[in-house]
GROMACS .gro file of C-alpha atoms in nm:
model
  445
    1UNK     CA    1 -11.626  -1.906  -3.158
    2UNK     CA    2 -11.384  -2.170  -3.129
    3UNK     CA    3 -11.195  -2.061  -3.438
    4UNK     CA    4 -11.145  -1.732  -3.337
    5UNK     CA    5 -11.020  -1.825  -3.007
    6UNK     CA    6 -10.750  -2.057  -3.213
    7UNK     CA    7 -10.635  -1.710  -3.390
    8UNK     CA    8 -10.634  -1.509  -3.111
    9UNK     CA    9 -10.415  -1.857  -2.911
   10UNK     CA   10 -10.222  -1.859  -3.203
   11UNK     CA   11 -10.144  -1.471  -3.231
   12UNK     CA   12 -10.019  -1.516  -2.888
   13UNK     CA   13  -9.779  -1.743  -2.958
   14UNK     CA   14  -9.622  -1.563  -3.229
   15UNK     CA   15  -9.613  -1.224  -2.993
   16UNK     CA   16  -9.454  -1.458  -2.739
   17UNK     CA   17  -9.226  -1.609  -2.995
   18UNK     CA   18  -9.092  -1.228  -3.128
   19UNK     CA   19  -9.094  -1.121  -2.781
   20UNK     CA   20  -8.834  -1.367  -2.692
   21UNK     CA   21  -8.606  -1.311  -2.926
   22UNK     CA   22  -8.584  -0.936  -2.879
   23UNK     CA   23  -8.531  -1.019  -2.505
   24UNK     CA   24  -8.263  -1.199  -2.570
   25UNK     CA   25  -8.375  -1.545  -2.624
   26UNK     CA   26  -8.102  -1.841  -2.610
   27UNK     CA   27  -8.018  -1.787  -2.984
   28UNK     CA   28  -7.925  -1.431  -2.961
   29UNK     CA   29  -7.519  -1.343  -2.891
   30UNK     CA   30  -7.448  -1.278  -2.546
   31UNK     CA   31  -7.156  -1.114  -2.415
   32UNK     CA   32  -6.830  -1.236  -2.360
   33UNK     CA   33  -6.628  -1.238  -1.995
   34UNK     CA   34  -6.505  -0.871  -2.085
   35UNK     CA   35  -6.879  -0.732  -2.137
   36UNK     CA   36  -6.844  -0.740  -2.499
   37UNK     CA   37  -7.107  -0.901  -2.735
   38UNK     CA   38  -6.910  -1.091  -3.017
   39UNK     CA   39  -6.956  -1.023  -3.396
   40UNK     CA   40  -7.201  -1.299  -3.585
   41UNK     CA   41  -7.007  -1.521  -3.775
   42UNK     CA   42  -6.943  -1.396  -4.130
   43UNK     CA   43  -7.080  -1.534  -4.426
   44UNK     CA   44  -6.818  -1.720  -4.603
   45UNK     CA   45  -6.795  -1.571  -4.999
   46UNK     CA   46  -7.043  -1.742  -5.244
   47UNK     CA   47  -6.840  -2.017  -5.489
   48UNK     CA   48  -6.721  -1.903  -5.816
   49UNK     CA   49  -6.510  -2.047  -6.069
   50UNK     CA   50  -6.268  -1.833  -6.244
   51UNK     CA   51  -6.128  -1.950  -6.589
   52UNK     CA   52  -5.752  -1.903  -6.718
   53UNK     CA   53  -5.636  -1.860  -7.030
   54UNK     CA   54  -5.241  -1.872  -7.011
   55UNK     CA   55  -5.053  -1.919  -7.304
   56UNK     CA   56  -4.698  -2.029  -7.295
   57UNK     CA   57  -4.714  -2.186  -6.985
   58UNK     CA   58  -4.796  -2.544  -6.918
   59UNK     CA   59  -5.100  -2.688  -6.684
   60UNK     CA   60  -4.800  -2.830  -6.471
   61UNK     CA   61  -4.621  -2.518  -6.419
   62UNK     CA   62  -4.915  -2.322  -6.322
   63UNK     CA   63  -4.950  -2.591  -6.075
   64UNK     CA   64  -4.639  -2.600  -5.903
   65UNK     CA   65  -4.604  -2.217  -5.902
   66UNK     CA   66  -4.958  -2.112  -5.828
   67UNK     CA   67  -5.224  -2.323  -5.707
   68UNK     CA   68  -5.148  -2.448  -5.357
   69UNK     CA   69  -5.112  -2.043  -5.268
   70UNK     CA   70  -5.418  -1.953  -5.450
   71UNK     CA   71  -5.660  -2.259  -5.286
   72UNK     CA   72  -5.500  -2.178  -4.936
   73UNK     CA   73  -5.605  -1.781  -5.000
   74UNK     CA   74  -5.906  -1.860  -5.173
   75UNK     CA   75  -6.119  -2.173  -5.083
   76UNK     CA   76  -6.439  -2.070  -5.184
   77UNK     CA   77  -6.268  -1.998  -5.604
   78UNK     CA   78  -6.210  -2.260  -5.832
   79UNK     CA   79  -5.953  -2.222  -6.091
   80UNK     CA   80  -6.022  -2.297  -6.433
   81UNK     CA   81  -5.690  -2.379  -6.659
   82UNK     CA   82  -5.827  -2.390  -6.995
   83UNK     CA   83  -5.583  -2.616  -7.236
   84UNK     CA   84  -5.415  -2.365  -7.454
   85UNK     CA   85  -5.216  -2.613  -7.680
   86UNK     CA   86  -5.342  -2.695  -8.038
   87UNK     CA   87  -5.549  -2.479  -8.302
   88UNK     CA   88  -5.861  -2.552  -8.144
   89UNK     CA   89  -5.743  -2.407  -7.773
   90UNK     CA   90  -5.592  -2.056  -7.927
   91UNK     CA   91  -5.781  -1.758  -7.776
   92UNK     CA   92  -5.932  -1.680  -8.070
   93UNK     CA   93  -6.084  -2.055  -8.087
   94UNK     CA   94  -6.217  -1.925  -7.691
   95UNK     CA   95  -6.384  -1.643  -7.787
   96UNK     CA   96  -6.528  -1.745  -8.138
   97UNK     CA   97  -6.738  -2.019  -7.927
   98UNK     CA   98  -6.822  -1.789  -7.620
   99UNK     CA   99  -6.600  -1.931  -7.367
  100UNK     CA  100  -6.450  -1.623  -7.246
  101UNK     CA  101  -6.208  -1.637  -6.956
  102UNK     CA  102  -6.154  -1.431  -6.688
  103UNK     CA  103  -5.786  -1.400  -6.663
  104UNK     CA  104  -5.547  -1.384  -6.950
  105UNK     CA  105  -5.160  -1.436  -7.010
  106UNK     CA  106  -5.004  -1.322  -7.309
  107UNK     CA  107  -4.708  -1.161  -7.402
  108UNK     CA  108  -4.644  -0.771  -7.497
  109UNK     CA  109  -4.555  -0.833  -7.886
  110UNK     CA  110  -4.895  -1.012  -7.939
  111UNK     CA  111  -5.109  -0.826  -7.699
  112UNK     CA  112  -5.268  -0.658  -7.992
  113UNK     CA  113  -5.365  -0.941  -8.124
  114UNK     CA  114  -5.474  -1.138  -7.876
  115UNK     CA  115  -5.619  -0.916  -7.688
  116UNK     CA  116  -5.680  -0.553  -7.746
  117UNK     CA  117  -5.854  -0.619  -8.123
  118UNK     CA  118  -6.046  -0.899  -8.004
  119UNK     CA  119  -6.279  -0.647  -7.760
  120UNK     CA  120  -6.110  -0.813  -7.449
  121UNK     CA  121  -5.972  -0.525  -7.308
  122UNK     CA  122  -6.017  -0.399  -6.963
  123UNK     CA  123  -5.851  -0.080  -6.788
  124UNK     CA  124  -5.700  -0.205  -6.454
  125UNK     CA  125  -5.665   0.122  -6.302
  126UNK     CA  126  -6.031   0.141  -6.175
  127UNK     CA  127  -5.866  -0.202  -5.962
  128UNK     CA  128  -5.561  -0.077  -5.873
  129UNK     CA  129  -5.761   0.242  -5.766
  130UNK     CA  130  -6.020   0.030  -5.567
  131UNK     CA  131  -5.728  -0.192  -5.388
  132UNK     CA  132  -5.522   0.079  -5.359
  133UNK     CA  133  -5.233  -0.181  -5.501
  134UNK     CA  134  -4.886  -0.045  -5.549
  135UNK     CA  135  -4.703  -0.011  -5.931
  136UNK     CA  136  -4.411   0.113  -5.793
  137UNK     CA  137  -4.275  -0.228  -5.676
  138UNK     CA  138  -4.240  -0.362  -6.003
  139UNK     CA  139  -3.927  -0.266  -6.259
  140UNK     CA  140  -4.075   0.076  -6.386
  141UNK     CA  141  -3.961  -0.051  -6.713
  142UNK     CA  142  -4.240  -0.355  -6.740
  143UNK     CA  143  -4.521  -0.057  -6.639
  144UNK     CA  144  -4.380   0.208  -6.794
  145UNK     CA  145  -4.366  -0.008  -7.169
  146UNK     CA  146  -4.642  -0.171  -7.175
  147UNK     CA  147  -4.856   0.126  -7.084
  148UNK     CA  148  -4.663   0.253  -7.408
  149UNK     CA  149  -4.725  -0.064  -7.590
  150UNK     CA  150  -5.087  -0.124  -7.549
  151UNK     CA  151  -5.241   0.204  -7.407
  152UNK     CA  152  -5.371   0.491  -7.611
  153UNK     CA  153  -5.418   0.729  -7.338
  154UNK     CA  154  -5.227   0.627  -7.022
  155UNK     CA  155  -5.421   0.273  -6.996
  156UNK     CA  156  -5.333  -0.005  -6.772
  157UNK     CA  157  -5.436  -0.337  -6.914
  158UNK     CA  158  -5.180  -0.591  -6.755
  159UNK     CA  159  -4.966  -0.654  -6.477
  160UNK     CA  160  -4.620  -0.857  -6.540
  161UNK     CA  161  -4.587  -1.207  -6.453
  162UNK     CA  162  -4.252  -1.425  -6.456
  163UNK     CA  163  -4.094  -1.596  -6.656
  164UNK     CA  164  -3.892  -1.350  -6.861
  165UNK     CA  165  -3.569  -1.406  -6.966
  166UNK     CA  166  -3.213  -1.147  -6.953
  167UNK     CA  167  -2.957  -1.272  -7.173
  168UNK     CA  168  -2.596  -1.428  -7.065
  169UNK     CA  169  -2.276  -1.564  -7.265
  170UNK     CA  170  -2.236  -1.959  -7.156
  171UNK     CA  171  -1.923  -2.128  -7.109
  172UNK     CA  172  -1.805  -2.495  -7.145
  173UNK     CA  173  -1.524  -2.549  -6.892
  174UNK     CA  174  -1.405  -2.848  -7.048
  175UNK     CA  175  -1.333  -2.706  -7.354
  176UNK     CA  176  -1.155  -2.374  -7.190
  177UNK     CA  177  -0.948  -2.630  -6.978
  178UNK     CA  178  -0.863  -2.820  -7.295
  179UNK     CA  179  -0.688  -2.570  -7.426
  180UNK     CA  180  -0.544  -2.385  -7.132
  181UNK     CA  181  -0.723  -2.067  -7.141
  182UNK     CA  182  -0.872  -1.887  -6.856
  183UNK     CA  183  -1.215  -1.931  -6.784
  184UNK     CA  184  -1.434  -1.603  -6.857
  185UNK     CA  185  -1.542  -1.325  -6.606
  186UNK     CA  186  -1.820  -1.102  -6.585
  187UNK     CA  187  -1.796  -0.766  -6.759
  188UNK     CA  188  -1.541  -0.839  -7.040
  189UNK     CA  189  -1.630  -0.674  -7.359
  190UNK     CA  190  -1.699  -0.864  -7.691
  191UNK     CA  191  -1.366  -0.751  -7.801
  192UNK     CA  192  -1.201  -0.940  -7.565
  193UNK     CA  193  -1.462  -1.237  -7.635
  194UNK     CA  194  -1.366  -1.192  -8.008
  195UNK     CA  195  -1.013  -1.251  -7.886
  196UNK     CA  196  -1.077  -1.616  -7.742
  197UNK     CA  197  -1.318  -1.718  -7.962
  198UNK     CA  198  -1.008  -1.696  -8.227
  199UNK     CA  199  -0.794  -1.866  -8.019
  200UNK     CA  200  -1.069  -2.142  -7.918
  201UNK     CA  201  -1.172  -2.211  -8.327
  202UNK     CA  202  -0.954  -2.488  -8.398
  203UNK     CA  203  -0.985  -2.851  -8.525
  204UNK     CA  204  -0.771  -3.086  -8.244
  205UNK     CA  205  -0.797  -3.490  -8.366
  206UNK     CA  206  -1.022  -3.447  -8.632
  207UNK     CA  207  -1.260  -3.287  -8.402
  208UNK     CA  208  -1.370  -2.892  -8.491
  209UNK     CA  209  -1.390  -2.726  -8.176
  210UNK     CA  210  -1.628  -2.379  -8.269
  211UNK     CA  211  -1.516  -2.057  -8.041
  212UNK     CA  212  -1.849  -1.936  -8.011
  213UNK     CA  213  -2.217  -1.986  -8.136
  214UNK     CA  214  -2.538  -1.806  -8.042
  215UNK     CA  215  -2.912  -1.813  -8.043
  216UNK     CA  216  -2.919  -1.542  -8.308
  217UNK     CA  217  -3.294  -1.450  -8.217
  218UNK     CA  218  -3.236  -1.337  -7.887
  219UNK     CA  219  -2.902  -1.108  -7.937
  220UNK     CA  220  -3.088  -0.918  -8.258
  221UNK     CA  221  -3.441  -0.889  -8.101
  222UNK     CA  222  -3.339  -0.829  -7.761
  223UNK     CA  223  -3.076  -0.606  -7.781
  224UNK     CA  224  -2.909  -0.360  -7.581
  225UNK     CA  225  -2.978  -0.079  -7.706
  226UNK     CA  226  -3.423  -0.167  -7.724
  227UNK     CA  227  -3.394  -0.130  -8.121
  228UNK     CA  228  -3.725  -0.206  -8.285
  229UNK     CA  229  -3.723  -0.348  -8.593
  230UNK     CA  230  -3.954  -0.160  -8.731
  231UNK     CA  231  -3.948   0.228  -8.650
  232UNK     CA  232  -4.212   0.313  -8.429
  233UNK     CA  233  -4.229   0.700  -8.630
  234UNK     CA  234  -4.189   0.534  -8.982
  235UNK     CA  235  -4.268   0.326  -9.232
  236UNK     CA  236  -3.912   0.166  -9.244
  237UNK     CA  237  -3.622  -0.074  -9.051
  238UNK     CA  238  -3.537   0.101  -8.747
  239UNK     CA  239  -3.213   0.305  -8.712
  240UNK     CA  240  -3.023   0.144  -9.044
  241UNK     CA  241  -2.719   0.276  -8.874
  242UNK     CA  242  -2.739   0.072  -8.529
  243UNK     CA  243  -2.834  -0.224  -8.691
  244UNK     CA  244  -2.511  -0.254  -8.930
  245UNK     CA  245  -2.291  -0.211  -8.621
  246UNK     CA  246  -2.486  -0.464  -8.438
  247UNK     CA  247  -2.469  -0.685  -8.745
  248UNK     CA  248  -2.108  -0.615  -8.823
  249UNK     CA  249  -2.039  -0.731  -8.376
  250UNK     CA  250  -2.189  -1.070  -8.430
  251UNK     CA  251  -2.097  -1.174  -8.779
  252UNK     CA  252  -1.712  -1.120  -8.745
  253UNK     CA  253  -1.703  -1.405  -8.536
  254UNK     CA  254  -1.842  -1.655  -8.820
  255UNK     CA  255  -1.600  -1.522  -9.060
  256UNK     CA  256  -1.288  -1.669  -8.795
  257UNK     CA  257  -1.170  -2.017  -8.954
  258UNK     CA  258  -1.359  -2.307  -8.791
  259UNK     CA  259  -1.661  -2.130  -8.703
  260UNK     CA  260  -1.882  -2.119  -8.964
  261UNK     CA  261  -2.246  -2.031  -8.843
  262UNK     CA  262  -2.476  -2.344  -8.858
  263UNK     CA  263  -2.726  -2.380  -9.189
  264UNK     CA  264  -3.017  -2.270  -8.989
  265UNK     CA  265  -3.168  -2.116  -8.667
  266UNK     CA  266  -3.225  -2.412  -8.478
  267UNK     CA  267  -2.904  -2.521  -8.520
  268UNK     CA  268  -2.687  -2.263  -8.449
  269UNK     CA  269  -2.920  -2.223  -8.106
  270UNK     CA  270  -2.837  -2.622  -8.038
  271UNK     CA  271  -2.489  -2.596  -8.134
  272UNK     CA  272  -2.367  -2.566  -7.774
  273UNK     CA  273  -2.510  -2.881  -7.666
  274UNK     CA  274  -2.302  -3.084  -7.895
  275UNK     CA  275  -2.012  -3.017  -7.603
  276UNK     CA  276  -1.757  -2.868  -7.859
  277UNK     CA  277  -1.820  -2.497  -7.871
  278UNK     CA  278  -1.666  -2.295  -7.611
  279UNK     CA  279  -1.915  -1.979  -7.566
  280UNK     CA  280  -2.265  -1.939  -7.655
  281UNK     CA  281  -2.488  -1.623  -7.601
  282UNK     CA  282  -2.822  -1.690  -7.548
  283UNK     CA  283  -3.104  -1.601  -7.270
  284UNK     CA  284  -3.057  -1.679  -6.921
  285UNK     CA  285  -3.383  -1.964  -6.866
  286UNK     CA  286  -3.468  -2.167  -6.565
  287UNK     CA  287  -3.622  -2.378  -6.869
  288UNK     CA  288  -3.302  -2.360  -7.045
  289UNK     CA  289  -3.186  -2.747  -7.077
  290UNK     CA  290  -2.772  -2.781  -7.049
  291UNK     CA  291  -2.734  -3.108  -6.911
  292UNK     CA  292  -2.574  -3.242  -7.185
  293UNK     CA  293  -2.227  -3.016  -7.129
  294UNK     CA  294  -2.120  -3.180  -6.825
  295UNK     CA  295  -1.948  -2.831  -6.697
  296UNK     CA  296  -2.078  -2.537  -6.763
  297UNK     CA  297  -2.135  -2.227  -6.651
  298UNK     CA  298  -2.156  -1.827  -6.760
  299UNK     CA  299  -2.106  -1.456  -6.682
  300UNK     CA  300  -2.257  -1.151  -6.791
  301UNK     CA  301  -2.363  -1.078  -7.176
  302UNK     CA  302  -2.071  -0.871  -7.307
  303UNK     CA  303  -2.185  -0.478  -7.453
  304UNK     CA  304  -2.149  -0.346  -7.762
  305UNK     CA  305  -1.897  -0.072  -7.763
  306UNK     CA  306  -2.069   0.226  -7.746
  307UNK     CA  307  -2.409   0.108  -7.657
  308UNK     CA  308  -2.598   0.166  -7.345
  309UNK     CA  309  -2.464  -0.072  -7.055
  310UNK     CA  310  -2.785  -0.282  -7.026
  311UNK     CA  311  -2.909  -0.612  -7.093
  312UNK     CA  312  -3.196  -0.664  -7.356
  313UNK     CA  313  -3.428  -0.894  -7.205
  314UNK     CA  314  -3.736  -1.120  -7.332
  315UNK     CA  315  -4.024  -0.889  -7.220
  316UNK     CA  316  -4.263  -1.106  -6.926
  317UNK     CA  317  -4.577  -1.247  -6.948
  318UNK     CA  318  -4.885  -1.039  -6.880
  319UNK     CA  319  -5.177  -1.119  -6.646
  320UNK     CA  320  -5.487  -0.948  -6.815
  321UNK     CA  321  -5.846  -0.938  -6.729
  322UNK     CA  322  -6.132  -0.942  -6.972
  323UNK     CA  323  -6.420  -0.691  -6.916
  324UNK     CA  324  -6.652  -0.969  -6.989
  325UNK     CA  325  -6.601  -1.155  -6.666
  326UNK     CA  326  -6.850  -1.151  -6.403
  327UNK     CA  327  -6.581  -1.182  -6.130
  328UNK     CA  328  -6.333  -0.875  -6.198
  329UNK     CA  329  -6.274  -0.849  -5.773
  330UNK     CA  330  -6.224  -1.182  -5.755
  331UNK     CA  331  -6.001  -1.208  -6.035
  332UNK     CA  332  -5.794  -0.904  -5.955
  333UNK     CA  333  -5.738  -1.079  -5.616
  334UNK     CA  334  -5.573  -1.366  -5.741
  335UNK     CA  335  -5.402  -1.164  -5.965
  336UNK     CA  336  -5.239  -0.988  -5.651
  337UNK     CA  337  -5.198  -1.297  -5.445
  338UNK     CA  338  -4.963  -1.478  -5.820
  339UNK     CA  339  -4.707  -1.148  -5.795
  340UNK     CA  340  -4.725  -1.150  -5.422
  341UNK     CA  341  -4.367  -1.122  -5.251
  342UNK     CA  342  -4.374  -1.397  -5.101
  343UNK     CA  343  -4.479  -1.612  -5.450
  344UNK     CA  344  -4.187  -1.412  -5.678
  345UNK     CA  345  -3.964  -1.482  -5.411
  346UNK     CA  346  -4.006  -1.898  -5.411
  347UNK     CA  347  -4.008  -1.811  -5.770
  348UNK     CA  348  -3.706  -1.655  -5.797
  349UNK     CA  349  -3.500  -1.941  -5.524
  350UNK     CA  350  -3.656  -2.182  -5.814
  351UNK     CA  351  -3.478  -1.948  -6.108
  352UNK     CA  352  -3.756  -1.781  -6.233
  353UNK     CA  353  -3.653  -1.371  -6.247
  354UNK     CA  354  -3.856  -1.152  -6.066
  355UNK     CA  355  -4.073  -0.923  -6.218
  356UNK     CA  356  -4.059  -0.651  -5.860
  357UNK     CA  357  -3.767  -0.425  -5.808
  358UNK     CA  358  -3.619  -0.609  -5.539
  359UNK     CA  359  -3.289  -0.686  -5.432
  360UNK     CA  360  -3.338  -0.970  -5.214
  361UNK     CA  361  -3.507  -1.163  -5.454
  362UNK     CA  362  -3.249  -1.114  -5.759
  363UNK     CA  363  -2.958  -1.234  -5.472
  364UNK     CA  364  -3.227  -1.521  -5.420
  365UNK     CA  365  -3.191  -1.628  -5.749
  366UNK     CA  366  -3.182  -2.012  -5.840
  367UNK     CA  367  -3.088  -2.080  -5.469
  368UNK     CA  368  -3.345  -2.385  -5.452
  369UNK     CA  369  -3.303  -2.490  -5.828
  370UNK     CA  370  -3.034  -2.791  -5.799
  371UNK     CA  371  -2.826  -2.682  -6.159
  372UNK     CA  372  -2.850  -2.306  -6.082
  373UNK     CA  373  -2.762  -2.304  -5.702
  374UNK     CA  374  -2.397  -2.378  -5.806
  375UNK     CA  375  -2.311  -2.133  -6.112
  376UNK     CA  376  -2.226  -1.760  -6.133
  377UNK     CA  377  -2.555  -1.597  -6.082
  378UNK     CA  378  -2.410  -1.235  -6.075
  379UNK     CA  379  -2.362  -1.243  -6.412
  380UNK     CA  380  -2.780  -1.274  -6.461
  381UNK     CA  381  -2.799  -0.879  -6.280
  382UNK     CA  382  -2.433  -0.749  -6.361
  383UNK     CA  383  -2.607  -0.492  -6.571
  384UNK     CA  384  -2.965  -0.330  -6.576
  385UNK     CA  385  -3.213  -0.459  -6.752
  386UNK     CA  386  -3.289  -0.261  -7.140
  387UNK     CA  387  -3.630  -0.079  -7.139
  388UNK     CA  388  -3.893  -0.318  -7.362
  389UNK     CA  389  -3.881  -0.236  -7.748
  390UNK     CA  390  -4.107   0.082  -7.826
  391UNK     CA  391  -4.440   0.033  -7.986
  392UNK     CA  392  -4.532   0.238  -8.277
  393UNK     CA  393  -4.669   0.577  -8.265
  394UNK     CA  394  -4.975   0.613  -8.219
  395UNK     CA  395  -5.191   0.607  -8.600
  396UNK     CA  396  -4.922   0.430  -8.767
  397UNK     CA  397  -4.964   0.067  -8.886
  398UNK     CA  398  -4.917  -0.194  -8.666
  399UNK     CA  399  -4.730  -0.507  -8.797
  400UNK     CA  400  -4.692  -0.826  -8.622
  401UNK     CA  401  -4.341  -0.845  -8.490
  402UNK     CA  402  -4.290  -1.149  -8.502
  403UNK     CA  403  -4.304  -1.109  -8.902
  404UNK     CA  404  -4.070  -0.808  -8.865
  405UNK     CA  405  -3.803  -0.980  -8.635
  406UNK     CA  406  -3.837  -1.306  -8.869
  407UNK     CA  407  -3.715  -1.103  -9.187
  408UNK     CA  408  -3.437  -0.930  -8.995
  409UNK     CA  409  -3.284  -1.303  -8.839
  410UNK     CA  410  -3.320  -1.409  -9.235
  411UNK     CA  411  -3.080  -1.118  -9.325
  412UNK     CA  412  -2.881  -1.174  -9.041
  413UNK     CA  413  -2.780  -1.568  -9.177
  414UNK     CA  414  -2.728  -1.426  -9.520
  415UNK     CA  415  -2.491  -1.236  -9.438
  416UNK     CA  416  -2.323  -1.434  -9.156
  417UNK     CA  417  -2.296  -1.728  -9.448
  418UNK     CA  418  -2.146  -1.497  -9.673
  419UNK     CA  419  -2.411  -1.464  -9.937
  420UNK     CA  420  -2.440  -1.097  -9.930
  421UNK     CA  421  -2.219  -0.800  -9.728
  422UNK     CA  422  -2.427  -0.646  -9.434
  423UNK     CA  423  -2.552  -0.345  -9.606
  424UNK     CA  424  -2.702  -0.518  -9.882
  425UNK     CA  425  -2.910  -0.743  -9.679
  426UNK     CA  426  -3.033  -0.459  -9.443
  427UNK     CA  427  -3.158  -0.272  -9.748
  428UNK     CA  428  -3.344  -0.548  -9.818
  429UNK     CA  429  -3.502  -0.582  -9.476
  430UNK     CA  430  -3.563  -0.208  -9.517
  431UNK     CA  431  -3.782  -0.305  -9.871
  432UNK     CA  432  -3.958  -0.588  -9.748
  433UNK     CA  433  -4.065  -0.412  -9.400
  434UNK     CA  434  -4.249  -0.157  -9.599
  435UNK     CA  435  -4.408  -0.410  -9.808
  436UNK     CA  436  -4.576  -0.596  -9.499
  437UNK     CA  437  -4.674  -0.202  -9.372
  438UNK     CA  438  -4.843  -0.180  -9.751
  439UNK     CA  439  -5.004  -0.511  -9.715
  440UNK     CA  440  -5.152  -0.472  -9.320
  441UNK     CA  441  -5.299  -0.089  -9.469
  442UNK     CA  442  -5.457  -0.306  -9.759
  443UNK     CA  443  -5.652  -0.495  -9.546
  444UNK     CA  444  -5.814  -0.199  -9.402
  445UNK     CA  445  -5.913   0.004  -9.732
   0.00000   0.00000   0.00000
């Protein structure tokens, strides 16, 4: 008897207990002054841990330009950088031992690569769908190519990420006001560049003073007029015709007395340093390292008569997500929140170009960076940026392009140190392109 009256005490207690709460026991909300009961607290997001694969930028960087933003948006995600230096950090190395990340950098020449042939790949447009995120504020031409680049039927596997790099002519004051000639101006054609780079090649007190030099990679790769070296329809060097007139613009000015091109790549890129050359084209880079000319500054790449009035740029990063991560909301959020306005904009006050269409931002432009923030930065956006190099069509063979480009700088030198004319060294380019088409099929039969 006594047991079942400690049952029946104790089913009491638990009909008193549920009672009270669903009378609105001293646990349950209440409402406010204005009659309203307030929300329950939400449940803040479970941790995760998202890993980052980001070639060709350093731990630092990332750093500086990311992570403050990203922990203040997203407490409750821990970024992952995963060391990318060194044959053992490669993504290949990543994947071969399981360690997947979620996010990926990488650029659009090796995207194949290191990324789409590797079973990586993930369509972003179910994302962009989902987040409703806008593609029209970036530079249609860093959508528009890589869709081209990397998707077979209107895919969307990346979203571009600074730094990229436009190309500018530099100028060493000193040496211009050594010799009395006006300093340079934005627009001037290479013509008129030709002109005082003559008058600029001289030797004064046993020192040679060179007219101009150049990073010879940058003005053949990323040229105006987005020439491929390869032909993206054939099995062949792209537009033989272009290329000798591009050729035939640069290596006139190594045939003017005193300004020999240097004996190799490295050099000739260097050469401006040394404080005795007068002009040197290269890329506009916030990581670009001048300190050594003690005044400096530039203008606007010149155009090739005849060519389209744009700039051929260094193509931009990529942010890419795998579809083996087991965070792909997550990671498309921070994806958003690193090309955020307001992060390209501190980006662009600290040099870096901006990868939006936006005005503000290019005007903005090394503002905060203590070199930049006193030279001409017009001459960075005096023309439009060139549309990225086209991919090959669709079933021919993909070669690396780094390969391609390496064979057509070799040619280049030949010919700019007088070992053979231009033709003759283009032909050649032409022979050995379709013998690195022969050997990628081979590997395939």
């Amino acid at each position: 008897m006594a047991q079942r009256k400690w049952k029946t005490g104790m089913i009491g207690m638990s009909l008193a207990a549920l009672l009270s709460a669903c009378s609105g026991g001293g646990t349950s909300p209440q409402p406010d002054a204005s009659g309203e009961t307030p929300k329950p607290a939400e449940k803040p997001p479970e941790p995760i841990e998202l890993k980052i694969h980001a070639s060709g930028v350093a731990e630092q960087e990332f750093d500086t330009r990311f992570k403050e933003v990203l922990q203040r948006k997203f407490p409750h995600i821990k970024i992952v950088w995963l060391p990318t230096s060194g044959t053992a950090n490669t993504i290949q190395e990543y994947v071969a031992r399981g360690e997947i990340p979620d996010i990926i950098r990488n650029i659009s020449s090796t995207v194949h690569n290191n990324y789409l042939n590797m079973g990586l790949a993930y369509d972003l447009r179910e994302m962009v769908s989902k987040y409703k995120y806008d593609l029209s504020r970036f530079n249609p031409i860093f959508i528009d190519g890589f869709i081209k680049l990397s998707g077979q039927s209107g895919e969307l596997y990346g979203l571009p990420v600074s730094p990229f790099f436009s190309r500018v002519l530099y100028y060493n004051k000193d040496v211009f006001d050594k010799f009395g000639q006006p300093y340079l101006k934005d627009g001037m054609t290479w013509d008129e560049v030709y002109e005082v780079a003559r008058k600029l090649s001289r030797v004064e007190d046993g020192v040679t003073y060179r007219g101009f030099s150049g990073n010879v990679a940058t003005y053949l790769t990323y040229n105006e007029y987005s020439l491929s070296t390869l032909d993206p329809a054939k099995d062949e060097l792209s537009s033989f015709d272009t290329w000798k007139k591009i050729f035939d613009n640069y290596i006139r000015f190594y045939q003017i007395p005193n300004n020999p091109i240097a004996a190799t790549l490295a050099e000739e890129q260097n050469a401006f340093k040394n404080g005795t050359v007068a002009m040197h084209a290269d890329i506009y880079s916030p990581y670009l390292d001048l300190s050594m000319v003690k005044n400096w500054d530039m203008v606007s790449i010149p155009i090739i008569e005849g060519a389209p009035k744009k700039v051929g740029i260094f193509p931009p990063g990529y942010l890419l997500l795998t579809k083996q991560s087991k965070h792909k909301d997550e990671a498309f959020q921070v994806m958003m929140e690193m090309l955020s306005d307001d992060v390209q904009m501190k980006d662009a006050r600290n040099g870096f170009l901006p990868t939006v269409a936006n005005k503000d931002m290019m005007a903005a432009l090394g503002q905060d960076n203590a070199v930049y923030k006193t030279k001409n930065m017009k001459a960075v956006g005096h023309y439009e940026f060139a549309p990225i190099r086209p991919a090959r069509e669709k079933g021919k063979t993909v070669i690396d392009t780094g390969v391609a480009d390496t064979h057509l700088r070799n040619a280049f030198f030949d010919a700019a140190h007088g070992k053979d004319d231009a033709n003759t060294v283009l032909r050649r380019t032409d022979e050995l392109l379709k013998q690195e088409v022969e050997k990628e099929k081979s590997k395939t039969k």
